[in-house]
């Protein structure tokens, strides 16, 4: 029984691999391995990010569901401009409001 519960041992070649593996284990919503931004940064851009451990994360802006790539593009633009994007700017990026 203990053998079944024992965690598999992993071999890492670099410290970066260790950090990436540890980041994948963190489920607090502040960092997820493949996301470009943190929950706080998405929030500053007006995006709601629902982190889900068991399935894909979900992203919303002003009630519209968007995918991760679009969430990152919106956040890129919002951070670059230093403000929330307008409805027209969001539509140009592909958000269906």
Backbone as a ProteinNet text record, in pm:
[ID]
protein_1_A
[PRIMARY]
XXXXXXXXXXXXXXXXXXXXXXXXXXXXXXXXXXXXXXXXXXXXXXXXXXXXXXXXXXXXXXXXXXXXXXXXXXXXXXXXXXXXXXXXXXXXXXXXX
[TERTIARY]
82	0	86.5	189.8	277.8	346	376.2	438.8	345.6	215.9	119.2	106.4	122.1	105.2	233.2	346.8	474.8	478.7	530.9	541	658.8	642.4	750.2	866	986.6	1105.3	1133.5	1165.8	1192.4	1338.7	1392.3	1529.9	1527	1599.1	1604.4	1747.1	1761.1	1893.6	1933.8	1835	1865.5	1772.6	1811.9	1728.2	1598.8	1605.1	1485.8	1380.7	1422.5	1328.8	1262.4	1337.9	1282.8	1176.5	1208.5	1114.6	987.1	1000.8	883.6	796	858.3	781.2	706.8	774.8	711.9	597.8	616.5	512.5	387.5	406.7	290.5	210.1	276	208.5	130.8	164.4	99.1	-42.1	-139.3	-278.9	-350.9	-278.2	-341	-396.6	-378	-434.1	-341.9	-227.3	-137.5	-41.6	-17.1	69.4	25.6	14	-12.9	88.1	147.3	260.6	256.9	145.2	147.2	88.8	48.2	-7.2	102.7	82.8	180.1	169.1	48.7	23.4	-30	-20	-74.5	-221.4	-286.8	-426.1	-440.3	-345.9	-349.3	-338.4	-250.4	-232.8	-356.7	-412.9	-537.8	-647.3	-654.6	-757.4	-741.9	-619.3	-596.1	-642.7	-645.2	-690.8	-841.5	-908.1	-1052.3	-1093.9	-999.9	-1027.6	-1047.7	-1151.1	-1174	-1115	-1028.5	-960.8	-1003.1	-1067.6	-1108.1	-1012	-921.6	-824.3	-892.1	-876.8	-936.9	-828.1	-806.9	-702.9	-736	-863.8	-904.3	-935.6	-957.2	-985.5	-927	-957.6	-901.8	-948.5	-859.3	-895.4	-997.7	-1074.3	-1173.7	-1144.3	-1166.3	-1138.1	-1262.3	-1289.5	-1405.1	-1364.6	-1427.9	-1415.3	-1553.4	-1596.2	-1728.5	-1838.9	-1828.3	-1929.5	-1913.5	-1822.4	-1800.3	-1687.9	-1712.4	-1610.4	-1507.2	-1379	-1270	-1170	-1081.5	-979.9	-852.8	-756.7	-633.9	-555.1	-545.7	-469.6	-528.8	-661.9	-726.9	-710.3	-717.5	-695.7	-556	-458.7	-322.2	-307.5	-372.6	-366.4	-431.6	-546.5	-614.8	-525.9	-465.3	-378.2	-255.7	-197.4	-84.2	-120.2	-233.1	-275.5	-312.3	-381.8	-423.4	-303	-205.7	-86.3	-3.6	1.9	76	12.6	-121.1	-192	-208.2	-194.9	-209.9	-354.1	-447.6	-590.1	-668	-793.1	-881.9	-914.6	-936.5	-973.1	-1120.8	-1154.5	-1294.5	-1366.3	-1499.1	-1576.9	-1535.7	-1515.6	-1474.9	-1337.7	-1244.5	-1111.9	-1120.6	-1206.5	-1225.2	-1284.9	-1382	-1443.4	-1338.7	-1252	-1146.9	-1055.8	-1031.3	-947.1	-1021	-1155.6	-1230.4	-1323.8	-1346.5	-1438.9	-1581.4	-1669.3	-1811.6	-1886.9	-1906.4	-1978.8	-2126.7
-119.7	0	126.4	126.3	243.7	267.8	159.5	174.4	245.4	221.2	284.6	433.1	470.4	609.4	689.6	623.2	693.1	773.4	892.4	981.2	936.7	943.7	904	1001.6	948.6	1033.4	1087.1	1213.5	1278.2	1317.8	1313.5	1355.9	1489	1586.9	1717.7	1748.3	1815.3	1852.9	1993.5	2079.6	2218.9	2268.2	2376.4	2439.3	2489.7	2534.8	2583.6	2473.3	2349.9	2237.7	2212.7	2227.7	2210.4	2317.7	2442	2552.7	2532.9	2488.9	2467	2355.3	2248.2	2138.2	2184.2	2259.1	2309	2404.7	2488.8	2584.2	2510.7	2397.8	2321	2264.9	2244.7	2188.3	2293.5	2418.1	2525.6	2544.8	2534.8	2544.5	2661.5	2757.6	2869	2975.4	2963	3060.2	3174.5	3187.2	3297.6	3263.7	3137.4	3101.2	2966.3	2958.4	2832.7	2824	2706.7	2687.2	2756.8	2755.4	2807.3	2948.2	3008.3	3143	3247.8	3347	3455	3554.2	3567.8	3666.9	3602.7	3677.2	3631.8	3671.2	3618.3	3653.2	3803.6	3862.4	4007	4088	4046.6	4119.1	4105.7	3984.6	3966.6	4055.9	4060.5	4140.8	4288.6	4338.8	4479.5	4509.8	4407.4	4425.1	4402	4373.8	4352.4	4208.8	4117.6	3976.9	3898.5	3817	3723.9	3590.3	3536	3410.2	3307.4	3201.6	3092.5	2977.5	2962.1	2852.9	2723.1	2620.5	2491.1	2385.4	2313.3	2211.9	2092.3	2059.5	1935.7	1951.4	2072.2	2092.8	2227.7	2271.1	2397.1	2515.6	2613	2737.5	2810	2898.2	2975.6	3123.6	3199.6	3342.8	3417.7	3532.1	3614.3	3760.9	3838.2	3983.7	4042.3	4123.8	4187.7	4086.4	3967.9	3864.1	3774.5	3808.7	3727.5	3627.1	3501.7	3399.1	3413.2	3407.9	3418.4	3306.3	3281.2	3179.1	3242.5	3157.4	3204.9	3298.6	3264.4	3348.6	3488.8	3497	3627.7	3702.3	3631.3	3694.3	3755.5	3684.9	3737.3	3858	3854.9	3970.5	4093.1	4072.3	4184.2	4241.2	4153.7	4198.9	4269.9	4217.1	4285.5	4430	4447.9	4581.8	4670.2	4614.8	4693.2	4742.8	4654.6	4695.4	4797	4779.4	4872.3	5012.2	5017.9	5146.2	5202.7	5117	5161.8	5187.1	5119.3	5136.4	5015.1	5007.6	4904.3	4936.4	4834.7	4855.9	4890.5	4968.3	5005.2	4886.9	4893.3	4789.7	4777.1	4889.5	4886.2	4820.3	4851.4	4790	4638.4	4599.1	4456.3	4385.3	4449.2	4390.2	4373.9	4471.8	4464.6	4344	4314.6	4200.1	4066.7	4073.9	3951	3909.4	3998.3	3966.7	3990.8	3894.7	3909.9	3957.9	4089.2	4147.9	4153.5
0	0	0	82	88.2	-45.5	-118.8	-249.9	-347.1	-334.9	-423.2	-394.5	-269.3	-229.1	-250.7	-250.2	-264.1	-393	-381.4	-497.3	-583.7	-714.5	-803.5	-791.2	-798.2	-791.5	-930.1	-937.1	-1064.2	-1070.4	-1189.4	-1213	-1287.8	-1236.3	-1299	-1341.6	-1453.3	-1504	-1464.9	-1441.3	-1408.6	-1298.4	-1235.7	-1133.8	-1196.5	-1321.7	-1391.5	-1403.1	-1430.6	-1438.4	-1303.4	-1196.4	-1061.6	-1035.7	-1070.4	-1049.8	-1130.9	-1256.2	-1340.9	-1286.1	-1236.9	-1180.3	-1054.9	-970.2	-847.9	-881	-981.2	-1019.9	-1067.8	-1136.1	-1182.6	-1065.9	-953.6	-836.2	-756.1	-776.4	-701.3	-756	-669.4	-714.4	-649.9	-596.6	-528	-620.4	-749.7	-842.2	-877.2	-809.7	-840	-951.7	-976.9	-1088.2	-1142.6	-1269.8	-1337.4	-1449.7	-1465.4	-1553.9	-1687.6	-1758.9	-1894.5	-1907.2	-1799.4	-1807.6	-1808	-1890.7	-1904	-1788.4	-1733.5	-1629	-1501.8	-1392.4	-1264.4	-1254	-1154.3	-1127.5	-1107.7	-1037.7	-1011.4	-1141.2	-1230.7	-1357.1	-1445.5	-1452.8	-1527.7	-1469.4	-1339.3	-1272.7	-1305.6	-1309.9	-1346	-1487.6	-1573	-1711.4	-1723.7	-1610.6	-1612	-1640.5	-1635.1	-1665.9	-1537.3	-1537.7	-1428.1	-1470.1	-1386	-1416.4	-1313.6	-1357.9	-1269.1	-1288.6	-1193.2	-1201.6	-1162.2	-1245.3	-1219.4	-1227	-1117.1	-1110.4	-1199.2	-1212.6	-1279.5	-1427.3	-1474.1	-1616.1	-1658.1	-1778.2	-1827.8	-1743.5	-1728	-1661.8	-1748.8	-1683.7	-1758.1	-1738.7	-1846	-1845.9	-1894.1	-1829.6	-1866.4	-1863.8	-1951	-1944.7	-1969.6	-1876.8	-1883.8	-1914.1	-1854.4	-1869.5	-1990.5	-2080.4	-2201.1	-2174.5	-2209.9	-2194	-2306.4	-2268.8	-2365.2	-2338.3	-2435.4	-2412.8	-2357.1	-2320.4	-2258.5	-2350.5	-2477.2	-2571.1	-2579.3	-2584.9	-2590.8	-2458.5	-2347.5	-2216.4	-2210.5	-2264.7	-2264.1	-2356.8	-2474.1	-2565.8	-2502	-2437.6	-2371.5	-2261.7	-2182.3	-2074.2	-2129.2	-2236.6	-2302.5	-2333.2	-2401.7	-2444.6	-2327.1	-2230.4	-2115.2	-2035	-2013.8	-1939.5	-2019	-2150.9	-2235.9	-2230.3	-2234.5	-2232.6	-2091.2	-1991.1	-1853.3	-1813	-1880.8	-1849.9	-1900.8	-1859.7	-1912.7	-2058.3	-2137.3	-2277.4	-2288.5	-2388.2	-2412.9	-2478.6	-2482.6	-2550.4	-2696.2	-2763.7	-2904.7	-2921.4	-2834.1	-2841.5	-2818.2	-2724.8	-2698.8	-2819.6	-2884.2	-3005.5	-3115.9	-3130.6	-3232.3	-3206.7	-3079.9	-3045	-3059	-3073.4	-3095.7	-2983.1	-2887	-2777.5	-2824.5	-2805	-2840	-2716.5	-2708.9	-2595	-2622.7
[MASK]
+++++++++++++++++++++++++++++++++++++++++++++++++++++++++++++++++++++++++++++++++++++++++++++++++

